[in-house]
Each structure stands twice: as structure tokens, then as C-alpha cells.
Short mmCIF file of N, CA and C in Angstrom, two decimals:
data_model
loop_
_atom_site.label_atom_id
_atom_site.label_comp_id
_atom_site.label_asym_id
_atom_site.label_seq_id
_atom_site.Cartn_x
_atom_site.Cartn_y
_atom_site.Cartn_z
N UNK B 1372 -23.43 46.47 -0.83
CA UNK B 1372 -24.19 45.41 -0.20
C UNK B 1372 -23.76 45.34 1.27
N UNK B 1373 -24.74 45.35 2.15
CA UNK B 1373 -24.42 45.30 3.57
C UNK B 1373 -24.57 43.92 4.18
N UNK B 1374 -25.46 43.09 3.61
CA UNK B 1374 -25.72 41.77 4.18
C UNK B 1374 -25.61 40.70 3.11
N UNK B 1375 -24.93 39.63 3.45
CA UNK B 1375 -24.83 38.46 2.58
C UNK B 1375 -25.57 37.33 3.27
N UNK B 1376 -26.65 36.82 2.65
CA UNK B 1376 -27.41 35.71 3.19
C UNK B 1376 -27.02 34.44 2.45
N UNK B 1377 -26.58 33.42 3.19
CA UNK B 1377 -26.17 32.15 2.62
C UNK B 1377 -27.11 31.07 3.11
N UNK B 1378 -27.73 30.36 2.17
CA UNK B 1378 -28.56 29.22 2.50
C UNK B 1378 -27.72 27.99 2.18
N UNK B 1379 -27.24 27.32 3.23
CA UNK B 1379 -26.35 26.18 3.06
C UNK B 1379 -27.12 24.97 2.52
N UNK B 1380 -26.40 24.11 1.85
CA UNK B 1380 -26.97 22.90 1.26
C UNK B 1380 -27.54 21.99 2.35
N UNK B 1381 -28.70 21.41 2.07
CA UNK B 1381 -29.30 20.45 3.01
C UNK B 1381 -29.12 19.02 2.52
N UNK B 1382 -28.31 18.85 1.50
CA UNK B 1382 -28.00 17.53 0.95
C UNK B 1382 -27.47 16.65 2.08
N UNK B 1383 -27.99 15.44 2.19
CA UNK B 1383 -27.63 14.60 3.33
C UNK B 1383 -27.04 13.25 2.94
N UNK B 1384 -26.69 13.04 1.68
CA UNK B 1384 -26.19 11.72 1.28
C UNK B 1384 -24.70 11.53 1.53
N UNK B 1385 -23.95 12.61 1.67
CA UNK B 1385 -22.52 12.49 1.98
C UNK B 1385 -22.05 13.75 2.68
N UNK B 1386 -20.81 13.75 3.14
CA UNK B 1386 -20.24 14.91 3.82
C UNK B 1386 -19.65 15.85 2.78
N UNK B 1387 -20.30 16.98 2.54
CA UNK B 1387 -19.86 17.96 1.56
C UNK B 1387 -19.17 19.13 2.24
N UNK B 1388 -18.18 19.69 1.55
CA UNK B 1388 -17.59 20.95 1.99
C UNK B 1388 -17.81 21.96 0.89
N UNK B 1389 -18.46 23.06 1.25
CA UNK B 1389 -18.66 24.16 0.31
C UNK B 1389 -17.73 25.27 0.74
N UNK B 1390 -16.86 25.71 -0.18
CA UNK B 1390 -15.88 26.75 0.14
C UNK B 1390 -16.26 28.05 -0.56
N UNK B 1391 -16.36 29.11 0.21
CA UNK B 1391 -16.61 30.44 -0.33
C UNK B 1391 -15.40 31.31 -0.04
N UNK B 1392 -14.92 32.02 -1.03
CA UNK B 1392 -13.80 32.94 -0.84
C UNK B 1392 -14.38 34.33 -0.60
N UNK B 1393 -14.33 34.77 0.65
CA UNK B 1393 -14.97 36.03 1.03
C UNK B 1393 -13.96 37.07 1.49
N UNK B 1394 -12.69 36.87 1.17
CA UNK B 1394 -11.63 37.78 1.62
C UNK B 1394 -11.91 39.22 1.22
N UNK B 1395 -12.51 39.44 0.05
CA UNK B 1395 -12.78 40.80 -0.41
C UNK B 1395 -14.27 41.14 -0.44
N UNK B 1396 -15.07 40.36 0.27
CA UNK B 1396 -16.52 40.62 0.33
C UNK B 1396 -16.77 41.76 1.30
N UNK B 1397 -17.09 42.92 0.79
CA UNK B 1397 -17.28 44.13 1.61
C UNK B 1397 -18.72 44.19 2.12
N UNK B 1398 -19.03 43.31 3.07
CA UNK B 1398 -20.35 43.28 3.71
C UNK B 1398 -20.14 43.38 5.21
N UNK B 1399 -21.12 43.92 5.91
CA UNK B 1399 -20.98 44.01 7.36
C UNK B 1399 -21.53 42.77 8.06
N UNK B 1400 -22.49 42.09 7.43
CA UNK B 1400 -23.15 40.95 8.06
C UNK B 1400 -23.21 39.76 7.11
N UNK B 1401 -22.88 38.58 7.63
CA UNK B 1401 -23.07 37.33 6.90
C UNK B 1401 -24.01 36.48 7.73
N UNK B 1402 -25.15 36.09 7.14
CA UNK B 1402 -26.12 35.20 7.79
C UNK B 1402 -26.08 33.85 7.09
N UNK B 1403 -26.02 32.77 7.87
CA UNK B 1403 -26.04 31.42 7.31
C UNK B 1403 -27.22 30.67 7.91
N UNK B 1404 -28.02 30.04 7.04
CA UNK B 1404 -29.16 29.25 7.49
C UNK B 1404 -29.13 27.87 6.82
N UNK B 1405 -30.00 27.00 7.30
CA UNK B 1405 -30.18 25.63 6.81
C UNK B 1405 -28.92 24.81 6.99
N UNK B 1406 -28.58 23.96 6.00
CA UNK B 1406 -27.42 23.11 6.12
C UNK B 1406 -27.76 21.73 6.65
N UNK B 1407 -26.74 20.90 6.72
CA UNK B 1407 -26.86 19.51 7.19
C UNK B 1407 -25.66 19.23 8.10
N UNK B 1408 -25.88 18.50 9.17
CA UNK B 1408 -24.83 18.30 10.19
C UNK B 1408 -23.56 17.65 9.65
N UNK B 1409 -23.63 16.92 8.56
CA UNK B 1409 -22.43 16.29 8.00
C UNK B 1409 -21.66 17.17 7.05
N UNK B 1410 -22.18 18.34 6.75
CA UNK B 1410 -21.57 19.23 5.78
C UNK B 1410 -20.83 20.39 6.45
N UNK B 1411 -19.87 20.95 5.71
CA UNK B 1411 -19.08 22.08 6.21
C UNK B 1411 -19.20 23.25 5.24
N UNK B 1412 -19.39 24.43 5.79
CA UNK B 1412 -19.34 25.66 5.02
C UNK B 1412 -18.06 26.38 5.42
N UNK B 1413 -17.09 26.38 4.51
CA UNK B 1413 -15.78 27.00 4.77
C UNK B 1413 -15.79 28.42 4.22
N UNK B 1414 -15.75 29.40 5.12
CA UNK B 1414 -15.82 30.80 4.72
C UNK B 1414 -14.45 31.45 4.57
N UNK B 1415 -13.39 30.76 4.98
CA UNK B 1415 -12.04 31.31 4.84
C UNK B 1415 -11.83 32.53 5.71
N UNK B 1416 -10.90 33.40 5.28
CA UNK B 1416 -10.62 34.64 6.01
C UNK B 1416 -11.59 35.71 5.54
N UNK B 1417 -12.30 36.28 6.50
CA UNK B 1417 -13.32 37.28 6.17
C UNK B 1417 -12.70 38.66 6.03
N UNK B 1418 -13.33 39.49 5.21
CA UNK B 1418 -12.90 40.87 5.03
C UNK B 1418 -13.07 41.64 6.34
N UNK B 1419 -12.25 42.67 6.53
CA UNK B 1419 -12.31 43.46 7.76
C UNK B 1419 -13.62 44.23 7.93
N UNK B 1420 -14.44 44.29 6.88
CA UNK B 1420 -15.73 44.96 7.01
C UNK B 1420 -16.80 44.07 7.65
N UNK B 1421 -16.54 42.77 7.75
CA UNK B 1421 -17.52 41.83 8.34
C UNK B 1421 -17.45 41.94 9.86
N UNK B 1422 -18.52 42.49 10.44
CA UNK B 1422 -18.59 42.63 11.89
C UNK B 1422 -19.53 41.63 12.54
N UNK B 1423 -20.38 40.97 11.71
CA UNK B 1423 -21.33 39.99 12.24
C UNK B 1423 -21.34 38.75 11.36
N UNK B 1424 -21.14 37.60 11.99
CA UNK B 1424 -21.32 36.30 11.34
C UNK B 1424 -22.37 35.57 12.16
N UNK B 1425 -23.58 35.47 11.60
CA UNK B 1425 -24.68 34.83 12.32
C UNK B 1425 -25.03 33.52 11.64
N UNK B 1426 -24.55 32.43 12.22
CA UNK B 1426 -24.85 31.09 11.72
C UNK B 1426 -25.62 30.31 12.78
N UNK B 1427 -26.25 31.00 13.71
CA UNK B 1427 -26.98 30.34 14.78
C UNK B 1427 -28.13 29.49 14.31
N UNK B 1428 -28.69 29.79 13.14
CA UNK B 1428 -29.81 29.01 12.59
C UNK B 1428 -29.32 27.90 11.66
N UNK B 1429 -28.03 27.81 11.43
CA UNK B 1429 -27.49 26.79 10.53
C UNK B 1429 -27.41 25.44 11.24
N UNK B 1430 -27.37 24.39 10.46
CA UNK B 1430 -27.25 23.04 11.01
C UNK B 1430 -25.93 22.39 10.60
N UNK B 1431 -25.11 23.10 9.83
CA UNK B 1431 -23.84 22.57 9.33
C UNK B 1431 -22.66 23.16 10.09
N UNK B 1432 -21.50 22.57 9.87
CA UNK B 1432 -20.25 23.04 10.47
C UNK B 1432 -19.84 24.34 9.77
N UNK B 1433 -19.36 25.30 10.55
CA UNK B 1433 -18.87 26.57 10.03
C UNK B 1433 -17.38 26.67 10.32
N UNK B 1434 -16.59 27.03 9.30
CA UNK B 1434 -15.19 27.37 9.53
C UNK B 1434 -14.96 28.77 9.00
N UNK B 1435 -14.23 29.58 9.76
CA UNK B 1435 -13.97 30.97 9.35
C UNK B 1435 -12.86 31.56 10.19
N UNK B 1436 -12.21 32.57 9.62
CA UNK B 1436 -11.21 33.37 10.33
C UNK B 1436 -11.62 34.82 10.19
N UNK B 1437 -11.70 35.52 11.30
CA UNK B 1437 -12.12 36.91 11.30
C UNK B 1437 -11.09 37.84 10.70
N UNK B 1438 -11.56 38.96 10.19
CA UNK B 1438 -10.67 40.00 9.67
C UNK B 1438 -10.15 40.86 10.80
N UNK B 1439 -9.63 42.01 10.49
CA UNK B 1439 -9.01 42.89 11.49
C UNK B 1439 -10.02 43.83 12.12
N UNK B 1440 -11.13 43.27 12.60
CA UNK B 1440 -12.17 44.09 13.23
C UNK B 1440 -12.88 43.23 14.28
N UNK B 1441 -13.36 43.88 15.35
CA UNK B 1441 -14.13 43.15 16.35
C UNK B 1441 -15.39 42.58 15.74
N UNK B 1442 -15.73 41.35 16.10
CA UNK B 1442 -16.86 40.67 15.49
C UNK B 1442 -17.81 40.12 16.53
N UNK B 1443 -19.08 39.97 16.10
CA UNK B 1443 -20.08 39.23 16.85
C UNK B 1443 -20.36 37.98 16.02
N UNK B 1444 -20.13 36.81 16.63
CA UNK B 1444 -20.27 35.54 15.92
C UNK B 1444 -21.26 34.66 16.67
N UNK B 1445 -22.20 34.07 15.94
CA UNK B 1445 -23.15 33.12 16.52
C UNK B 1445 -23.04 31.82 15.72
N UNK B 1446 -22.85 30.71 16.44
CA UNK B 1446 -22.61 29.41 15.81
C UNK B 1446 -23.56 28.36 16.38
N UNK B 1447 -23.88 27.33 15.59
CA UNK B 1447 -24.72 26.25 16.12
C UNK B 1447 -23.91 25.36 17.07
N UNK B 1448 -24.53 24.95 18.17
CA UNK B 1448 -23.85 24.15 19.19
C UNK B 1448 -23.75 22.68 18.84
N UNK B 1449 -24.58 22.21 17.92
CA UNK B 1449 -24.69 20.77 17.68
C UNK B 1449 -23.64 20.20 16.74
N UNK B 1450 -22.78 21.06 16.17
CA UNK B 1450 -21.71 20.60 15.26
C UNK B 1450 -20.39 21.22 15.69
N UNK B 1451 -19.29 20.60 15.29
CA UNK B 1451 -17.95 21.04 15.70
C UNK B 1451 -17.42 22.12 14.76
N UNK B 1452 -17.69 23.37 15.11
CA UNK B 1452 -17.25 24.52 14.31
C UNK B 1452 -15.79 24.84 14.58
N UNK B 1453 -15.16 25.51 13.61
CA UNK B 1453 -13.78 25.98 13.78
C UNK B 1453 -13.73 27.45 13.38
N UNK B 1454 -13.58 28.33 14.37
CA UNK B 1454 -13.59 29.77 14.10
C UNK B 1454 -12.48 30.44 14.91
N UNK B 1455 -11.71 31.30 14.23
CA UNK B 1455 -10.70 32.14 14.87
C UNK B 1455 -11.15 33.58 14.69
N UNK B 1456 -11.20 34.32 15.79
CA UNK B 1456 -11.64 35.71 15.70
C UNK B 1456 -10.43 36.64 15.54
N UNK B 1457 -10.70 37.93 15.51
CA UNK B 1457 -9.67 38.94 15.28
C UNK B 1457 -8.90 39.27 16.56
N UNK B 1458 -7.99 40.22 16.45
CA UNK B 1458 -7.25 40.69 17.62
C UNK B 1458 -7.99 41.83 18.32
N UNK B 1459 -9.19 42.11 17.89
CA UNK B 1459 -10.03 43.15 18.51
C UNK B 1459 -11.00 42.48 19.49
N UNK B 1460 -11.91 43.24 20.07
CA UNK B 1460 -12.89 42.70 21.01
C UNK B 1460 -13.96 41.92 20.24
N UNK B 1461 -14.02 40.63 20.47
CA UNK B 1461 -14.96 39.76 19.77
C UNK B 1461 -15.92 39.11 20.77
N UNK B 1462 -17.12 38.80 20.28
CA UNK B 1462 -18.13 38.16 21.11
C UNK B 1462 -18.65 36.95 20.33
N UNK B 1463 -18.41 35.75 20.87
CA UNK B 1463 -18.84 34.51 20.22
C UNK B 1463 -19.91 33.84 21.07
N UNK B 1464 -21.04 33.51 20.45
CA UNK B 1464 -22.11 32.79 21.13
C UNK B 1464 -22.31 31.47 20.43
N UNK B 1465 -22.25 30.39 21.21
CA UNK B 1465 -22.55 29.06 20.69
C UNK B 1465 -24.01 28.82 21.05
N UNK B 1466 -24.87 28.85 20.02
CA UNK B 1466 -26.33 28.82 20.22
C UNK B 1466 -26.83 27.38 20.39
N UNK B 1467 -27.52 27.15 21.49
CA UNK B 1467 -28.05 25.82 21.79
C UNK B 1467 -27.23 25.17 22.89
N UNK B 1468 -27.58 23.96 23.24
CA UNK B 1468 -26.88 23.22 24.29
C UNK B 1468 -25.57 22.66 23.74
N UNK B 1469 -24.47 22.97 24.41
CA UNK B 1469 -23.15 22.53 23.96
C UNK B 1469 -23.01 21.02 23.97
N UNK B 1470 -23.59 20.36 24.96
CA UNK B 1470 -23.46 18.90 25.03
C UNK B 1470 -21.99 18.50 25.12
N UNK B 1471 -21.59 17.49 24.35
CA UNK B 1471 -20.20 17.03 24.36
C UNK B 1471 -19.47 17.41 23.07
N UNK B 1472 -20.09 18.25 22.25
CA UNK B 1472 -19.47 18.66 20.98
C UNK B 1472 -18.24 19.52 21.28
N UNK B 1473 -17.14 19.21 20.63
CA UNK B 1473 -15.91 19.98 20.82
C UNK B 1473 -15.87 21.10 19.78
N UNK B 1474 -16.03 22.32 20.26
CA UNK B 1474 -15.93 23.50 19.41
C UNK B 1474 -14.47 23.93 19.37
N UNK B 1475 -13.96 24.27 18.18
CA UNK B 1475 -12.60 24.77 18.05
C UNK B 1475 -12.73 26.28 17.83
N UNK B 1476 -12.62 27.01 18.94
CA UNK B 1476 -12.83 28.46 18.92
C UNK B 1476 -11.60 29.15 19.49
N UNK B 1477 -11.07 30.10 18.73
CA UNK B 1477 -9.88 30.83 19.18
C UNK B 1477 -10.18 32.32 19.18
N UNK B 1478 -10.21 32.89 20.37
CA UNK B 1478 -10.31 34.34 20.48
C UNK B 1478 -8.95 34.91 20.10
N UNK B 1479 -8.93 35.92 19.30
CA UNK B 1479 -7.65 36.50 18.89
C UNK B 1479 -6.93 37.11 20.07
N UNK B 1480 -5.60 37.06 20.03
CA UNK B 1480 -4.81 37.67 21.10
C UNK B 1480 -5.11 39.17 21.14
N UNK B 1481 -5.37 39.68 22.34
CA UNK B 1481 -5.71 41.10 22.46
C UNK B 1481 -4.63 41.82 23.24
N UNK B 1482 -4.42 43.07 22.88
CA UNK B 1482 -3.36 43.86 23.50
C UNK B 1482 -3.83 44.61 24.74
N UNK B 1483 -5.13 44.85 24.85
CA UNK B 1483 -5.64 45.63 25.99
C UNK B 1483 -6.89 44.99 26.55
N UNK B 1484 -7.22 45.35 27.77
CA UNK B 1484 -8.44 44.84 28.40
C UNK B 1484 -9.68 45.30 27.65
N UNK B 1485 -9.60 46.46 27.01
CA UNK B 1485 -10.74 46.99 26.26
C UNK B 1485 -11.03 46.14 25.03
N UNK B 1486 -10.08 45.33 24.62
CA UNK B 1486 -10.24 44.50 23.43
C UNK B 1486 -10.44 43.04 23.81
N UNK B 1487 -11.02 42.77 24.96
CA UNK B 1487 -11.16 41.39 25.41
C UNK B 1487 -12.24 40.65 24.63
N UNK B 1488 -12.02 39.34 24.50
CA UNK B 1488 -12.94 38.46 23.78
C UNK B 1488 -13.84 37.74 24.78
N UNK B 1489 -15.09 37.49 24.35
CA UNK B 1489 -16.07 36.82 25.20
C UNK B 1489 -16.66 35.64 24.45
N UNK B 1490 -16.81 34.51 25.15
CA UNK B 1490 -17.52 33.36 24.59
C UNK B 1490 -18.70 33.05 25.50
N UNK B 1491 -19.86 32.79 24.88
CA UNK B 1491 -21.10 32.49 25.61
C UNK B 1491 -21.55 31.09 25.23
N UNK B 1492 -21.79 30.24 26.22
CA UNK B 1492 -22.22 28.86 25.96
C UNK B 1492 -23.29 28.44 26.95
N UNK B 1493 -24.05 27.42 26.58
CA UNK B 1493 -24.98 26.78 27.50
C UNK B 1493 -24.47 25.36 27.72
N UNK B 1494 -24.09 25.06 28.95
CA UNK B 1494 -23.57 23.73 29.28
C UNK B 1494 -24.72 22.80 29.60
N UNK B 1495 -24.63 21.58 29.06
CA UNK B 1495 -25.76 20.65 29.24
C UNK B 1495 -25.30 19.21 29.40
N UNK B 1496 -24.04 19.00 29.75
CA UNK B 1496 -23.53 17.65 29.88
C UNK B 1496 -22.50 17.58 31.00
N UNK B 1497 -22.37 16.41 31.61
CA UNK B 1497 -21.32 16.23 32.62
C UNK B 1497 -19.97 15.99 31.94
N UNK B 1498 -19.97 15.93 30.61
CA UNK B 1498 -18.72 15.74 29.86
C UNK B 1498 -18.48 16.90 28.90
N UNK B 1499 -18.81 18.12 29.35
CA UNK B 1499 -18.56 19.31 28.53
C UNK B 1499 -17.07 19.40 28.23
N UNK B 1500 -16.73 19.98 27.08
CA UNK B 1500 -15.32 19.98 26.65
C UNK B 1500 -14.90 21.35 26.13
N UNK B 1501 -14.02 22.02 26.86
CA UNK B 1501 -13.47 23.31 26.47
C UNK B 1501 -12.01 23.17 26.04
N UNK B 1502 -11.57 21.96 25.73
CA UNK B 1502 -10.18 21.72 25.36
C UNK B 1502 -9.73 22.63 24.23
N UNK B 1503 -10.59 22.87 23.26
CA UNK B 1503 -10.22 23.64 22.07
C UNK B 1503 -10.87 25.02 22.03
N UNK B 1504 -11.26 25.53 23.17
CA UNK B 1504 -11.76 26.91 23.27
C UNK B 1504 -10.66 27.69 23.98
N UNK B 1505 -9.97 28.56 23.21
CA UNK B 1505 -8.80 29.25 23.76
C UNK B 1505 -8.84 30.74 23.43
N UNK B 1506 -8.12 31.52 24.20
CA UNK B 1506 -7.93 32.92 23.89
C UNK B 1506 -9.09 33.83 24.23
N UNK B 1507 -10.01 33.38 25.05
CA UNK B 1507 -11.14 34.22 25.46
C UNK B 1507 -10.90 34.69 26.89
N UNK B 1508 -10.94 35.99 27.08
CA UNK B 1508 -10.72 36.56 28.40
C UNK B 1508 -11.95 36.42 29.28
N UNK B 1509 -13.14 36.33 28.65
CA UNK B 1509 -14.40 36.21 29.40
C UNK B 1509 -15.16 34.98 28.93
N UNK B 1510 -15.62 34.17 29.88
CA UNK B 1510 -16.45 33.01 29.57
C UNK B 1510 -17.75 33.16 30.34
N UNK B 1511 -18.86 33.17 29.60
CA UNK B 1511 -20.19 33.20 30.20
C UNK B 1511 -20.85 31.86 29.95
N UNK B 1512 -21.07 31.09 31.00
CA UNK B 1512 -21.67 29.76 30.88
C UNK B 1512 -23.04 29.76 31.54
N UNK B 1513 -24.05 29.40 30.77
CA UNK B 1513 -25.41 29.27 31.28
C UNK B 1513 -25.66 27.80 31.56
N UNK B 1514 -26.22 27.52 32.72
CA UNK B 1514 -26.56 26.15 33.08
C UNK B 1514 -28.04 26.12 33.39
N UNK B 1515 -28.76 25.26 32.68
CA UNK B 1515 -30.21 25.16 32.89
C UNK B 1515 -30.51 24.60 34.28
N UNK B 1516 -31.63 25.00 34.83
CA UNK B 1516 -32.06 24.50 36.13
C UNK B 1516 -32.19 22.98 36.09
N UNK B 1517 -31.79 22.35 37.17
CA UNK B 1517 -31.89 20.90 37.35
C UNK B 1517 -31.14 20.13 36.26
N UNK B 1518 -29.99 20.66 35.83
CA UNK B 1518 -29.18 19.99 34.81
C UNK B 1518 -27.82 19.66 35.41
N UNK B 1519 -27.41 18.41 35.29
CA UNK B 1519 -26.07 18.01 35.73
C UNK B 1519 -25.09 18.39 34.63
N UNK B 1520 -24.11 19.22 34.98
CA UNK B 1520 -23.10 19.65 34.01
C UNK B 1520 -21.74 19.61 34.65
N UNK B 1521 -20.72 19.66 33.82
CA UNK B 1521 -19.37 19.69 34.35
C UNK B 1521 -18.36 19.26 33.30
N UNK B 1522 -17.14 19.00 33.78
CA UNK B 1522 -16.05 18.53 32.94
C UNK B 1522 -15.58 17.23 33.55
N UNK B 1523 -15.59 16.14 32.76
CA UNK B 1523 -15.26 14.84 33.32
C UNK B 1523 -13.77 14.51 33.23
N UNK B 1524 -12.95 15.47 32.86
CA UNK B 1524 -11.51 15.27 32.77
C UNK B 1524 -10.85 16.62 33.02
N UNK B 1525 -9.74 16.62 33.73
CA UNK B 1525 -9.08 17.88 34.09
C UNK B 1525 -8.62 18.68 32.88
N UNK B 1526 -8.39 18.04 31.75
CA UNK B 1526 -7.92 18.78 30.56
C UNK B 1526 -9.06 19.41 29.78
N UNK B 1527 -10.30 19.07 30.09
CA UNK B 1527 -11.44 19.57 29.31
C UNK B 1527 -11.91 20.95 29.74
N UNK B 1528 -11.32 21.52 30.77
CA UNK B 1528 -11.76 22.84 31.21
C UNK B 1528 -10.71 23.91 30.94
N UNK B 1529 -9.77 23.65 30.05
CA UNK B 1529 -8.69 24.61 29.76
C UNK B 1529 -9.22 25.99 29.39
N UNK B 1530 -10.21 26.07 28.52
CA UNK B 1530 -10.74 27.36 28.10
C UNK B 1530 -11.34 28.17 29.23
N UNK B 1531 -11.84 27.47 30.25
CA UNK B 1531 -12.39 28.14 31.42
C UNK B 1531 -11.27 28.61 32.34
N UNK B 1532 -10.30 27.75 32.58
CA UNK B 1532 -9.21 28.08 33.50
C UNK B 1532 -8.33 29.23 32.98
N UNK B 1533 -8.22 29.38 31.66
CA UNK B 1533 -7.37 30.42 31.09
C UNK B 1533 -8.07 31.76 30.97
N UNK B 1534 -9.37 31.81 31.21
CA UNK B 1534 -10.13 33.07 31.12
C UNK B 1534 -9.86 33.94 32.35
N UNK B 1535 -9.92 35.25 32.15
CA UNK B 1535 -9.75 36.18 33.27
C UNK B 1535 -11.03 36.27 34.10
N UNK B 1536 -12.19 36.19 33.42
CA UNK B 1536 -13.48 36.31 34.09
C UNK B 1536 -14.36 35.15 33.64
N UNK B 1537 -14.96 34.45 34.61
CA UNK B 1537 -15.89 33.37 34.30
C UNK B 1537 -17.19 33.67 35.02
N UNK B 1538 -18.28 33.75 34.27
CA UNK B 1538 -19.62 34.00 34.83
C UNK B 1538 -20.47 32.78 34.61
N UNK B 1539 -21.06 32.27 35.67
CA UNK B 1539 -21.94 31.09 35.55
C UNK B 1539 -23.32 31.49 36.04
#
């Protein structure tokens, strides 16, 4: 099996956590769709064969830890996700307007410049928060035309200040 498609619960009466143990799931791609903003899909530590985690169409919180391989990860911007990538070259895209949602994203420590991690975001608030975005050597921030954006506190731009390359 090369692709695992997960349709997250859309139940909205309480905050649910659905836990999947995927440590030995030998798939290259995991796609997550649907979901509810109050719910969490906990994917745990992913197998080293997982190179793509696409949850950009999901509406729920995603938690996951990458295996020992470079990954491409897409996450919804409207919920506070928690994802740690591998020690290889990873590319994380937070899909949608970041707003003031605090994403907990950790690019894995890399040994070489060839293994650098990249995070891509769209900033849409004057109170954007990168406090918990760490370990990314490259930050690509898109700012929509005629949009006031920024960081309203000196501690909220840590993820930007620690990057080697910042593209706006």
C-alpha cells in the first residue's frame, strides 16, 4: 500500500482525540481530510517510509513525529498543530492564513546545509506568533497585498530570527 487516506471525524459535540499507531505503516503518503476544529488526530511516530503527510484539507488538529526520512508536510493553519519532523531535509507548509494560531512545529536538527528544513506560511495578522516554530533553517512567509501583518511582541518572532534564510 502506498497511500493511506484518513477521513477524520466531523463530530462536533465534544473535543475528541483519535489516536492511530502508524509506527510500522509502510506507506509513502498519508492524506487527512475532514475533521472538526475541536478534535485531534494523533498520528504518533511515523514509519521512515512516510515521505508525505498531507493534512491541508483537514479541519482538525494534527499531531505527528516524522520518521528518519525527509518529509513534505501540509497542515491546516486554523488549528494549533504539533509536528516534529526528521533530521533530514523537510518541507512544512501551513495551508491558509496563519492568523494568531500558535503552531508547534519543530524542524529536526540537521547536520548539513543540504538537509535544511523549510517552513512556508501566509501571515495575516499583526499578532502573528512564531514562538513555537523552531529548528527551520528556511522561512518563507507570504503576505497578502494590503494586509497589515507582524509580530506584536519581541518573543513571537523567535522562529524567524533563528532561521538562516527568511524570504518574504
